[in-house]
Short mmCIF file of C-alpha atoms and ligand atoms in Angstrom, two decimals:
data_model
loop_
_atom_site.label_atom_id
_atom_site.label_comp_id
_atom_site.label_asym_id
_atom_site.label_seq_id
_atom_site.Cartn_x
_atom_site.Cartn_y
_atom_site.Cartn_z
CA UNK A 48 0.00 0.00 0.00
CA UNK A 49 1.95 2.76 1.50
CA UNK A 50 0.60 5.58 -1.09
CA UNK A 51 3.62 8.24 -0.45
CA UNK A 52 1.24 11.77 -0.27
CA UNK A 53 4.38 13.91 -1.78
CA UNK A 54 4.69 12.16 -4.62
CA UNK A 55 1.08 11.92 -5.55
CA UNK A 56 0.80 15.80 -5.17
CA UNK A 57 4.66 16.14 -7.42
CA UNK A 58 2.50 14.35 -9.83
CA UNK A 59 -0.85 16.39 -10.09
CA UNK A 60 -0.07 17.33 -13.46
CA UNK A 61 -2.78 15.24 -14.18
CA UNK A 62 -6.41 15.72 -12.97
CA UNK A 63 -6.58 11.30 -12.72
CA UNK A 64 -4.20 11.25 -10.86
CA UNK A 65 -5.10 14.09 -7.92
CA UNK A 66 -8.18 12.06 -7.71
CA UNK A 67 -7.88 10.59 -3.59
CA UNK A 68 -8.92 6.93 -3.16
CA UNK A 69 -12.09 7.01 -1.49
CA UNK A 70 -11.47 6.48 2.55
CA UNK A 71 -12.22 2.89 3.46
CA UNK A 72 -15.46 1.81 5.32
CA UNK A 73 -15.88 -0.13 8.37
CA UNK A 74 -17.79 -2.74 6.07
CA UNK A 75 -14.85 -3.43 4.02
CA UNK A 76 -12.37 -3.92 6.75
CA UNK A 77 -14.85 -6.25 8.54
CA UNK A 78 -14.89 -7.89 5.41
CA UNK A 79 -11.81 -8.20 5.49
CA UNK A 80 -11.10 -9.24 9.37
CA UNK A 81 -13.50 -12.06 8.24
CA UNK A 82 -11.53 -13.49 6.14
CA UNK A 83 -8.93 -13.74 8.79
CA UNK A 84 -8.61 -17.19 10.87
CA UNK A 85 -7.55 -17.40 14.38
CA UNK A 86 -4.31 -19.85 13.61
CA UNK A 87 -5.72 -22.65 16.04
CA UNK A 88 -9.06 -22.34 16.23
CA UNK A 89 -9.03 -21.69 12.51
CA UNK A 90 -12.42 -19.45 12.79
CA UNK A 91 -12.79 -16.35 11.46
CA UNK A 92 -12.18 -13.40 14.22
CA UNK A 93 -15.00 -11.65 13.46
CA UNK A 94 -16.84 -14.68 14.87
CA UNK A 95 -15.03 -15.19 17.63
CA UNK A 96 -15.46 -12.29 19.17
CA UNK A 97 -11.88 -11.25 18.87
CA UNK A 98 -11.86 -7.57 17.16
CA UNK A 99 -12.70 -5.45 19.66
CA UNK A 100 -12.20 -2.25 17.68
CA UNK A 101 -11.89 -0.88 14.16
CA UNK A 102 -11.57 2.94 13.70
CA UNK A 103 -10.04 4.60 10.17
CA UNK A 104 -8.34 7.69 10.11
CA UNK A 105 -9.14 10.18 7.58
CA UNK A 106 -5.56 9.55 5.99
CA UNK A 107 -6.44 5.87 5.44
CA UNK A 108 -4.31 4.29 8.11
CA UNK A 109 -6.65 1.69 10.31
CA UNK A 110 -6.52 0.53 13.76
CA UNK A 111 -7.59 -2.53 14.83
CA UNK A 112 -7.75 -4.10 18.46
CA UNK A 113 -7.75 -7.61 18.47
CA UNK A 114 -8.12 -9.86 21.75
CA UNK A 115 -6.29 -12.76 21.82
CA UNK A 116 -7.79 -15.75 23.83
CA UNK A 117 -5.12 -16.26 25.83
CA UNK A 118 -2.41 -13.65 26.96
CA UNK A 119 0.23 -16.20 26.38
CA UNK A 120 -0.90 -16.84 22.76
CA UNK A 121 1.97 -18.70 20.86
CA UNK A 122 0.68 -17.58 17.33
CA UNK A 123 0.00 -13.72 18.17
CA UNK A 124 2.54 -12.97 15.29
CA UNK A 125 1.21 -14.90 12.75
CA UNK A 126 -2.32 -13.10 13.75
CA UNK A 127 -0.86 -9.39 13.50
CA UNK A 128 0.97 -10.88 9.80
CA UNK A 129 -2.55 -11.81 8.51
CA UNK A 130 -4.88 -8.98 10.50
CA UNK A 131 -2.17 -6.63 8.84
CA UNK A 132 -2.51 -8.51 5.34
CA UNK A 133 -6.46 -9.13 5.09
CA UNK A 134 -6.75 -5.43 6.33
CA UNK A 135 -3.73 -3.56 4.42
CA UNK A 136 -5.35 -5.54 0.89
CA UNK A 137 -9.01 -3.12 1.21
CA UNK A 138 -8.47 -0.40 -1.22
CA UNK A 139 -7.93 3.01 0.87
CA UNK A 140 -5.92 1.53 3.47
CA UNK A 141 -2.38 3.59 3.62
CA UNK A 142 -1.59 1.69 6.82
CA UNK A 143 -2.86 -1.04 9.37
CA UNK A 144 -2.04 -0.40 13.01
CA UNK A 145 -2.80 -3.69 15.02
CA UNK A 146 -2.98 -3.36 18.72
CA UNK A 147 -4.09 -6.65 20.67
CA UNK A 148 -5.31 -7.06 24.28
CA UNK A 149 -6.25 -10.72 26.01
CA UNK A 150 -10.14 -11.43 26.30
CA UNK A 151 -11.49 -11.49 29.90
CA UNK A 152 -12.88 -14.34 31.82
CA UNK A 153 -16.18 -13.52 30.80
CA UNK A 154 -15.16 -13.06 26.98
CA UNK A 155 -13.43 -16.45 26.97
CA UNK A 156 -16.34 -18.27 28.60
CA UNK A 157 -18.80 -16.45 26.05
CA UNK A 158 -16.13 -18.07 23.14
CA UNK A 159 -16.14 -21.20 24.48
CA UNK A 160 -19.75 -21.72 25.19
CA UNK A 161 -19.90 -20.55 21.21
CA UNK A 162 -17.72 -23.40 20.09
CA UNK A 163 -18.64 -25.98 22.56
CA UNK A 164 -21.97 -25.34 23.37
CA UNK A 165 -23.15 -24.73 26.65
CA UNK A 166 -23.14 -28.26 27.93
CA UNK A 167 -20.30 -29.26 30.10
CA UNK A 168 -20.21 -33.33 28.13
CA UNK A 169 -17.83 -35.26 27.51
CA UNK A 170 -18.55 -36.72 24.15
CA UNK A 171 -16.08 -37.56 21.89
CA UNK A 172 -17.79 -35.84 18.56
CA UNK A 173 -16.18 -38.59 16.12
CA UNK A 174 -17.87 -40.90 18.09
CA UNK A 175 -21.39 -39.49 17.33
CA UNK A 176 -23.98 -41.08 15.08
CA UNK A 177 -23.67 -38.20 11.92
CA UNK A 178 -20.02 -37.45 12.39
CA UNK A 179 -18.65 -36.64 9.03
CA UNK A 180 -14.87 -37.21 10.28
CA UNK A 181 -13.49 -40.52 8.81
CA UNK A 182 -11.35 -41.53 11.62
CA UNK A 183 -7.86 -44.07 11.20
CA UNK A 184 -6.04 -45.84 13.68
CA UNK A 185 -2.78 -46.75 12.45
CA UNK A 186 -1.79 -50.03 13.92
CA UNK A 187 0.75 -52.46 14.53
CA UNK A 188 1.56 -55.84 15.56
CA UNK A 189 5.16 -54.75 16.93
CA UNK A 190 7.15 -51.56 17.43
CA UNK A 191 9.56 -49.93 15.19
CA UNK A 192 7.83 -50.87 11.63
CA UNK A 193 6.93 -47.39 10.97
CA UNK A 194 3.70 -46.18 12.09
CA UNK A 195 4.58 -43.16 13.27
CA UNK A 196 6.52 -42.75 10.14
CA UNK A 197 3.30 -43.60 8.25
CA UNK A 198 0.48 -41.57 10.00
CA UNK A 199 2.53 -38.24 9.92
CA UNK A 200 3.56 -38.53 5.98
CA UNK A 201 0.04 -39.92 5.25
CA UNK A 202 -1.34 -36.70 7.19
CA UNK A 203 0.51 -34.12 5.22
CA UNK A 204 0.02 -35.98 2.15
CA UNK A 205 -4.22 -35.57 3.00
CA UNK A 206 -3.68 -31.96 3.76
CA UNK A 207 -2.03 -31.74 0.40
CA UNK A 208 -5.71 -32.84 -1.17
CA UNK A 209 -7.23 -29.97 0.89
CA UNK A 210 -8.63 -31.62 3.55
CA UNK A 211 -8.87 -30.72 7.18
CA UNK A 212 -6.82 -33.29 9.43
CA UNK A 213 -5.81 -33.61 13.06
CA UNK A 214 -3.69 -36.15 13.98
CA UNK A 215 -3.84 -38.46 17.98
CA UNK A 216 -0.78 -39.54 19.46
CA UNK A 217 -1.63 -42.41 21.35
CA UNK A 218 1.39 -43.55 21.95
CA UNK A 219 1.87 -44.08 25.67
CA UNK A 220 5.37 -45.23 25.49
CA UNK A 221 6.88 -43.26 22.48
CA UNK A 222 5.10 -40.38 21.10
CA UNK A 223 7.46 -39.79 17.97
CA UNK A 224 4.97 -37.17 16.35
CA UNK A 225 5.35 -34.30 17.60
CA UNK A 226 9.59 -34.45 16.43
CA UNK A 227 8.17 -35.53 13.05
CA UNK A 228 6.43 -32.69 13.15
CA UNK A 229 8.62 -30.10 14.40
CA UNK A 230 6.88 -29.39 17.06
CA UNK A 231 9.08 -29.98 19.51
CA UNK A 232 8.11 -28.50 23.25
CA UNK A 233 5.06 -26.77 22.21
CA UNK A 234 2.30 -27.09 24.09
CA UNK A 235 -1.45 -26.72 23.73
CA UNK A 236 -3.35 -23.70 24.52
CA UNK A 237 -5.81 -23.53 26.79
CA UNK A 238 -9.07 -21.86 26.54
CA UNK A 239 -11.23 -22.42 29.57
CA UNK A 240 -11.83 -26.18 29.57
CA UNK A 241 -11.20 -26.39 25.80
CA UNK A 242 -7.25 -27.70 24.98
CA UNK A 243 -6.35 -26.22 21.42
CA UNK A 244 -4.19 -28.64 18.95
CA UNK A 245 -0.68 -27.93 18.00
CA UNK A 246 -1.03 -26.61 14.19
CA UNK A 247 2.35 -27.72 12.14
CA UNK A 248 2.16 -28.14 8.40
CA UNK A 249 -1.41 -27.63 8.50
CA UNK A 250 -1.98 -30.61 10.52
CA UNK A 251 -3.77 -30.05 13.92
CA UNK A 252 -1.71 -32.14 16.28
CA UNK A 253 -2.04 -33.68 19.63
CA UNK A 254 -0.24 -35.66 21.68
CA UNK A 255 -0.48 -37.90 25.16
CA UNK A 256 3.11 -36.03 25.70
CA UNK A 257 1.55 -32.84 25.81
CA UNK A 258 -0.41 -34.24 28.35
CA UNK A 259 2.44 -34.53 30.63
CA UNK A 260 3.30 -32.24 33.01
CA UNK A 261 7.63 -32.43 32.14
CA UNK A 262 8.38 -34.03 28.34
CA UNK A 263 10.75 -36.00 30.41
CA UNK A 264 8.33 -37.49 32.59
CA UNK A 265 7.51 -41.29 32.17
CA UNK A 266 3.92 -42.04 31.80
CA UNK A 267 3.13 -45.70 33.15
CA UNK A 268 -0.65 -44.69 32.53
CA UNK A 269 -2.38 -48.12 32.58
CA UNK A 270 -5.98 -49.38 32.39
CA UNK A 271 -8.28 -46.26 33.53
CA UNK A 272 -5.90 -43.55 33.58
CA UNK A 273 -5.00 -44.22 29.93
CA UNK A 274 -8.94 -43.79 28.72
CA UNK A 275 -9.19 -40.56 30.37
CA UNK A 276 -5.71 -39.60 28.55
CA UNK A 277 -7.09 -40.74 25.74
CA UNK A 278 -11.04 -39.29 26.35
CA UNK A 279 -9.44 -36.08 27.23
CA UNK A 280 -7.72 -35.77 23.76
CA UNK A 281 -10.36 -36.42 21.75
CA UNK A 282 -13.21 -34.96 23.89
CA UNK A 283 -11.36 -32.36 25.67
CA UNK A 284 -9.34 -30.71 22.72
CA UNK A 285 -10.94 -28.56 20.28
CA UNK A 286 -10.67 -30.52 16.65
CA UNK A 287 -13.17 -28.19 14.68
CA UNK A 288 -14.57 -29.87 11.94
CA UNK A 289 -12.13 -32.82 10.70
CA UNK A 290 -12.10 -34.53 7.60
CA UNK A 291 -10.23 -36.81 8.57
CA UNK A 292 -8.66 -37.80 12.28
CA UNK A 293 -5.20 -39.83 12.17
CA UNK A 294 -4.54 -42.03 15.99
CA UNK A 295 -0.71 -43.28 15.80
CA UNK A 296 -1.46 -46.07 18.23
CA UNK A 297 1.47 -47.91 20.37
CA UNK A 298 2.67 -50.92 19.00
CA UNK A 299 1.09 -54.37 19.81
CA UNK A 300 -2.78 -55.22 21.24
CA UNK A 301 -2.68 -53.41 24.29
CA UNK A 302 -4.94 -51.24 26.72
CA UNK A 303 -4.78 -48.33 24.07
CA UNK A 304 -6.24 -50.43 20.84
CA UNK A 305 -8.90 -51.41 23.93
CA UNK A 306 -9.84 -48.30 24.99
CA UNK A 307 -10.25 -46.92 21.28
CA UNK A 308 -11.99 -50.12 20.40
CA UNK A 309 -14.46 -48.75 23.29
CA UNK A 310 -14.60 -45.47 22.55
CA UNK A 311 -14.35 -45.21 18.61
CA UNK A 312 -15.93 -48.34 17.18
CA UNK A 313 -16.28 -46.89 13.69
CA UNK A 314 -12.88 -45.92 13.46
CA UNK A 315 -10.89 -47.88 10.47
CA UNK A 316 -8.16 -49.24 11.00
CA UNK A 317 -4.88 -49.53 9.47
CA UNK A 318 -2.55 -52.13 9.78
CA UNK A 319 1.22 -51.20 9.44
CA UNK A 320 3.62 -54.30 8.91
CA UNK A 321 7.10 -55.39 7.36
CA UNK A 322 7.71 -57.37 4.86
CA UNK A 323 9.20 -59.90 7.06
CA UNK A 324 6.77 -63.00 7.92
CA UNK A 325 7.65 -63.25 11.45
CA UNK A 326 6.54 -59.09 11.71
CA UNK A 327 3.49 -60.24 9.19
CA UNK A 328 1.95 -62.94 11.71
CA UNK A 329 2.57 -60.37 14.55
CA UNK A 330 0.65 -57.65 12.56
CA UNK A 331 -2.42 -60.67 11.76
CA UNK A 332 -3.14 -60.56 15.21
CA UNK A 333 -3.03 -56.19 15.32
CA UNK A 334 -5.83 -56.61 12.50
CA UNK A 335 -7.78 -59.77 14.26
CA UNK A 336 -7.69 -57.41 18.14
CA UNK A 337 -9.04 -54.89 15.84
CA UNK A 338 -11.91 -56.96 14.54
CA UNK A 339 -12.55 -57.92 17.83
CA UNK A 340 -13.52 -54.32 18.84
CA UNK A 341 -15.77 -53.90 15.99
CA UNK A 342 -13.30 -51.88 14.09
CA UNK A 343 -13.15 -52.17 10.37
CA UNK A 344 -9.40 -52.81 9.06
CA UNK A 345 -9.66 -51.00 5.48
CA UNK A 346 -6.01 -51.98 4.56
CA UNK A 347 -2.66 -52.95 5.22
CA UNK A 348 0.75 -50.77 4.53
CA UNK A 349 3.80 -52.38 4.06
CA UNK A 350 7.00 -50.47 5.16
CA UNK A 351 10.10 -50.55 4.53
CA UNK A 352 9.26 -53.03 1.41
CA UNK A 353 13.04 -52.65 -0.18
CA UNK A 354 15.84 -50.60 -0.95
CA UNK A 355 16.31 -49.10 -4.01
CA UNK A 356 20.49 -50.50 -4.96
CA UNK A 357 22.79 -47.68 -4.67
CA UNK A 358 24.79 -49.30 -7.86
CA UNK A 359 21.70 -50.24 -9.97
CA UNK A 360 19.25 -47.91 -9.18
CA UNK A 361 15.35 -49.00 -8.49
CA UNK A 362 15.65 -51.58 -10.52
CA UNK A 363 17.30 -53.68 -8.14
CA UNK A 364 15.66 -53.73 -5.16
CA UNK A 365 17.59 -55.00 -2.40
CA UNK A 366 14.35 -56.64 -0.41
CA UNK A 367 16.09 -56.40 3.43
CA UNK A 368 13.18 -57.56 5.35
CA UNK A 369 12.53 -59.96 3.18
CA UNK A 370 9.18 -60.03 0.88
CA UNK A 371 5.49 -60.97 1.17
CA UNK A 372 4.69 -59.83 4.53
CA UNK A 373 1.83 -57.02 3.33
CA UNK A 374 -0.08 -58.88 1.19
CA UNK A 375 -0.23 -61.79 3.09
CA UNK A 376 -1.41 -59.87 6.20
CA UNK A 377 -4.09 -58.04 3.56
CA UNK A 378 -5.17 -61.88 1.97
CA UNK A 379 -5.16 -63.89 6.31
CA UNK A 380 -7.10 -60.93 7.39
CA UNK A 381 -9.59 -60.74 4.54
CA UNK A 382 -9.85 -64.66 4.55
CA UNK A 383 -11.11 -64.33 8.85
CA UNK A 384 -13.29 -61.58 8.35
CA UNK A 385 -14.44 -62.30 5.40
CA UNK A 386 -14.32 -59.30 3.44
CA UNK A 387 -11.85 -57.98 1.51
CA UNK A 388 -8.78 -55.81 3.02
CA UNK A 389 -7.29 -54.56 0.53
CA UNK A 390 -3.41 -54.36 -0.02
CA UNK A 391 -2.71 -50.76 0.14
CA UNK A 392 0.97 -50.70 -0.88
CA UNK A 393 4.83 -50.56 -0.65
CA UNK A 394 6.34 -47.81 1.05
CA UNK A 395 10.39 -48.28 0.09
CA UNK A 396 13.18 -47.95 2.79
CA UNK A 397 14.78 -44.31 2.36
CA UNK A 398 17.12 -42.26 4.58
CA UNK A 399 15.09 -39.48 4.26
CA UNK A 400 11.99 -41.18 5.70
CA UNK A 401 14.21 -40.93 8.66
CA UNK A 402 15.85 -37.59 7.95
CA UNK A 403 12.29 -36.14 7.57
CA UNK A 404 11.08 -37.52 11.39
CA UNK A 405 14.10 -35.68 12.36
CA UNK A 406 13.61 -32.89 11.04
CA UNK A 407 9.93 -32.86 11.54
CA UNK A 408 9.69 -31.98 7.79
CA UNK A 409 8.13 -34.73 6.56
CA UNK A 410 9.49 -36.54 3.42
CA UNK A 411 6.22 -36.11 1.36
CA UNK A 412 6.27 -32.13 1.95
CA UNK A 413 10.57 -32.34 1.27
CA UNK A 414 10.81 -34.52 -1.21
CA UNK A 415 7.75 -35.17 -2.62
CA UNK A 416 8.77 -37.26 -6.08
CA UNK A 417 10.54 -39.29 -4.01
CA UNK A 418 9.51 -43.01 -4.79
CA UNK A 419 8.13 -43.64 -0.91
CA UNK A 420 6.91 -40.11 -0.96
CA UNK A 421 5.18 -41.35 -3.98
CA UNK A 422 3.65 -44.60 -2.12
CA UNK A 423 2.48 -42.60 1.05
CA UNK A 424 0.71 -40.17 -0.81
CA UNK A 425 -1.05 -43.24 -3.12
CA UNK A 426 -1.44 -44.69 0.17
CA UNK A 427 -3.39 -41.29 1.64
CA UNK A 428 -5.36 -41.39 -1.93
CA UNK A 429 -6.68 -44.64 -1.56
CA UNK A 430 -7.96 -44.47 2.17
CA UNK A 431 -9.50 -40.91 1.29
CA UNK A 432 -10.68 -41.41 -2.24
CA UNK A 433 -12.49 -44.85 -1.30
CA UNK A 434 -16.08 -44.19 -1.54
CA UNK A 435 -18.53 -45.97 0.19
CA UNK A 436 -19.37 -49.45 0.61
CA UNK A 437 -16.58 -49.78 3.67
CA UNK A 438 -18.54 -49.94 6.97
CA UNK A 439 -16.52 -48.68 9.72
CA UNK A 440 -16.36 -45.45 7.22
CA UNK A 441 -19.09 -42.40 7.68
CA UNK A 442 -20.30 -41.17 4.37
CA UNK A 443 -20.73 -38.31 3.00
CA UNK A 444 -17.56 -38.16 2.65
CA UNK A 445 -15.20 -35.14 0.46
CA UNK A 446 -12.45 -36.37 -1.20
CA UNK A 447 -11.01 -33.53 -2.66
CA UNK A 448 -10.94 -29.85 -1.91
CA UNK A 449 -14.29 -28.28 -0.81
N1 LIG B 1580 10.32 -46.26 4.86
C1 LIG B 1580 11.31 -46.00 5.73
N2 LIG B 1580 12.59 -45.84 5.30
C2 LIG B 1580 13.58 -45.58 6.17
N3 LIG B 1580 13.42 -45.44 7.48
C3 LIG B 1580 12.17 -45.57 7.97
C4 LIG B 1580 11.04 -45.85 7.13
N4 LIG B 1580 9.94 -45.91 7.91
C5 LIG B 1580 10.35 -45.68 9.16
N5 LIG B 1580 11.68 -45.49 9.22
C6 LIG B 1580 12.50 -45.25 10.42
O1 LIG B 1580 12.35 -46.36 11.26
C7 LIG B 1580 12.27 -45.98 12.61
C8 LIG B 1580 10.97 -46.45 13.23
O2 LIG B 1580 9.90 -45.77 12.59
P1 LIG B 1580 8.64 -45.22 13.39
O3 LIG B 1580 9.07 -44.53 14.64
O4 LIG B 1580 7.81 -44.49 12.44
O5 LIG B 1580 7.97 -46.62 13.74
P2 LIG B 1580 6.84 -46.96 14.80
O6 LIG B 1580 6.17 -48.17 14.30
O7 LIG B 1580 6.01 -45.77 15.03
O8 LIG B 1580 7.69 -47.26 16.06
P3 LIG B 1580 7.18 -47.41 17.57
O9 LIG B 1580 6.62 -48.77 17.66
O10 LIG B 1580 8.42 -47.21 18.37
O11 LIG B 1580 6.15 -46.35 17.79
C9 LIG B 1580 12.42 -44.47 12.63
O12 LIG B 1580 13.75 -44.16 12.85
C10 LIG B 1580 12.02 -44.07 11.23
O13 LIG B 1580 12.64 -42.88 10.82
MG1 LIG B 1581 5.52 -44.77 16.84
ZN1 LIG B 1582 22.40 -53.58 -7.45
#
């Protein structure tokens, strides 16, 4: 913007070009505000009840107070950036001023009870008959084969098809996603009794480590402790609408696949395995637990299928873990529950599958031609894309953009 009132008057030659740009109205830059998201709620402002004034100076430059919902608001910069963008863009505006104060007690309980509702419950919304949020457990048989891996590439790889997705951490002993993520020590805002998700990469993220009151601290949650963990992230935190919810569950059939089986019987599940047939019959009985709890499995992901040769190229694949393991975890499951669960692919060893969790950039946003780039994203495709006919799926569903 920045119209520089010296040089406009140098060049009055003209009588175009005397002619002021009208003064902006309040309409436009509410307009505008409303096109501007709180980063983790990811509502407009102007809903939320977070512009508490708007006033325009004659010379075009416009102040606006925003309230943040908390004072210790980890995104306040990335607010002022797009207050200062959506507002600087209306035609008239020479300059945005943005001021922002913290919403009292009174403001933040009017906010909540307008995202919430004025009930104090407990439901878990993905659990509710007319949820349109397709909801995936990622699941193993043993540790270490990748899930992690898996749910945070296949997460970024959904965002990529414009789709809203949060992503659980559920797992008690590791919780490996927020590092893949980046997020590192960041923790959750809270807004009355309303815990916010960690946004990175577009994903909204949470985590049982968050949970915690040190990152260091061990949890040996077991049995009833571990369902209110678990209740508490996905009844407590505030998911907005989802497309699509990802739950990275710890390895093997324990008290976590037990407490989701209670608590999310429609969710799908996927089973993550190795190639190896010693990992493949561990990962049968991941799928059978599943089946047990009324889940659906909707397909099976093999990991770490080969290496591409460093001589040769991807023509020789060097198979490590041996071969087989996917599809015959896909063909034994199928065969007990009698429908089909369908082989969902090869995702090839590559260093930067690790490089990427270390990072917390994850290989399908670095290096997304990459050939297991390639797979997860086929991988996110197929569970998205898939329309109906899968119980254990809600429908209505929207594949792609909105
Ligand atoms: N396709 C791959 N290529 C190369 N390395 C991989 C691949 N998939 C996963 N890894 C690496 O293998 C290790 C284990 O992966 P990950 O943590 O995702 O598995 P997990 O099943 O979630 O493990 P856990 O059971 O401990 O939760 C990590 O170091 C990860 O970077
Ligand atoms: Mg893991
Ligand atoms: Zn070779």
């Amino acid at each position: 913007m920045g119209r520089d009132p010296w040089h406009d008057a140098s060049d009055a030659l003209s009588i175009d070009s005397m002619q002021v740009t009208p003064r902006p109205t309040i309409e436009q830059v509410q307009t505008a505000l409303a096109t501007v998201n709180d980063p983790e709620i990811k509502r407009p402002v102007t809903e939320l009840g977070m512009v508490k004034d708007v006033s325009i100076e004659a010379d075009g430059v416009v102040a606006v107070e925003i309230l943040l919902t908390v004072a210790s608001c980890p995104l306040q910069d990335t607010l002022t950036r797009d207050v200062d963008a959506a507002v600087g863009a209306v035609s008239g505006v020479s300059r945005v001023e943005v001021s922002l104060g913290v919403m009292t007690d009174e403001q933040r309980q009017g906010l909540r009870r307008h995202l919430k509702g004025s009930g104090t419950s407990r439901d878990i919304p993905f659990a509710k008959a007319g949820s349109l949020t397709r909801v995936f457990a990622i699941a193993s048989g043993k540790g270490g084969v990748g899930k992690s891996s898996v749910t945070v590439n296949l997460a970024v790889a959904m965002v990529g098809q414009g789709l809203s997705v949060g992503v659980v951490d559920a797992d008690v002993y590791g919780h490996s996603v927020p590092d893949m993520f980046g997020i590192g020590d960041r923790r959750p805002t809270q807004i009355e009794d309303m815990i916010m998700p960690v946004d990175s990469h577009g994903v909204r993220v949470m985590s049982i480590g968050m949970l915690k009151a040190r990152r260091d601290q061990v949890v040996a949650w077991r049995g009833p402790m571990l369902d209110r963990a678990l209740v508490q992230m996905l009844a407590d935190v505030y998911w907005g609408d989802l497309d699509v919810l990802l739950l990275d569950l710890p390895p093997g059939t324990g008290d976590v696949a037990i407490s989701l089986g209670q608590r999310l019987a429609n969710a799908a599940v996927v089973v993550v395995t190795t190639p190896q047939q010693a990992a493949a019959g561990v990962a049968e009985r991941a799928g059978t637990m599943a089946s047990m709890m009324k889940q659906r499995v909707v397909g099976v992901v093999e990991n770490m299928s080969f290496l591409s040769c460093p001589h040769c190229g991807p023509q020789h694949r060097i198979e490590v873990f041996g071969a087989g393991g996917g599809k015959r975890v896909a063909s034994a499951l199928g065969e007990r529950f009698g429908y089909e669960v369908p082989f969902l692919g090869g995702v090839p060893m590559d260093p930067q599958v690790r490089a990427g969790g270390d990072s917390g950039i994850p290989l399908v946003l670095s290096d997304p031609a990459a050939p297991a780039a390639q797979a997860l994203t086929t991988v996110a495709r197929s569970l998205t894309g898939r329309g109906r006919g899968l119980a254990g799926l809600q429908l209505g569903l929207t594949p792609v953009g909105r």
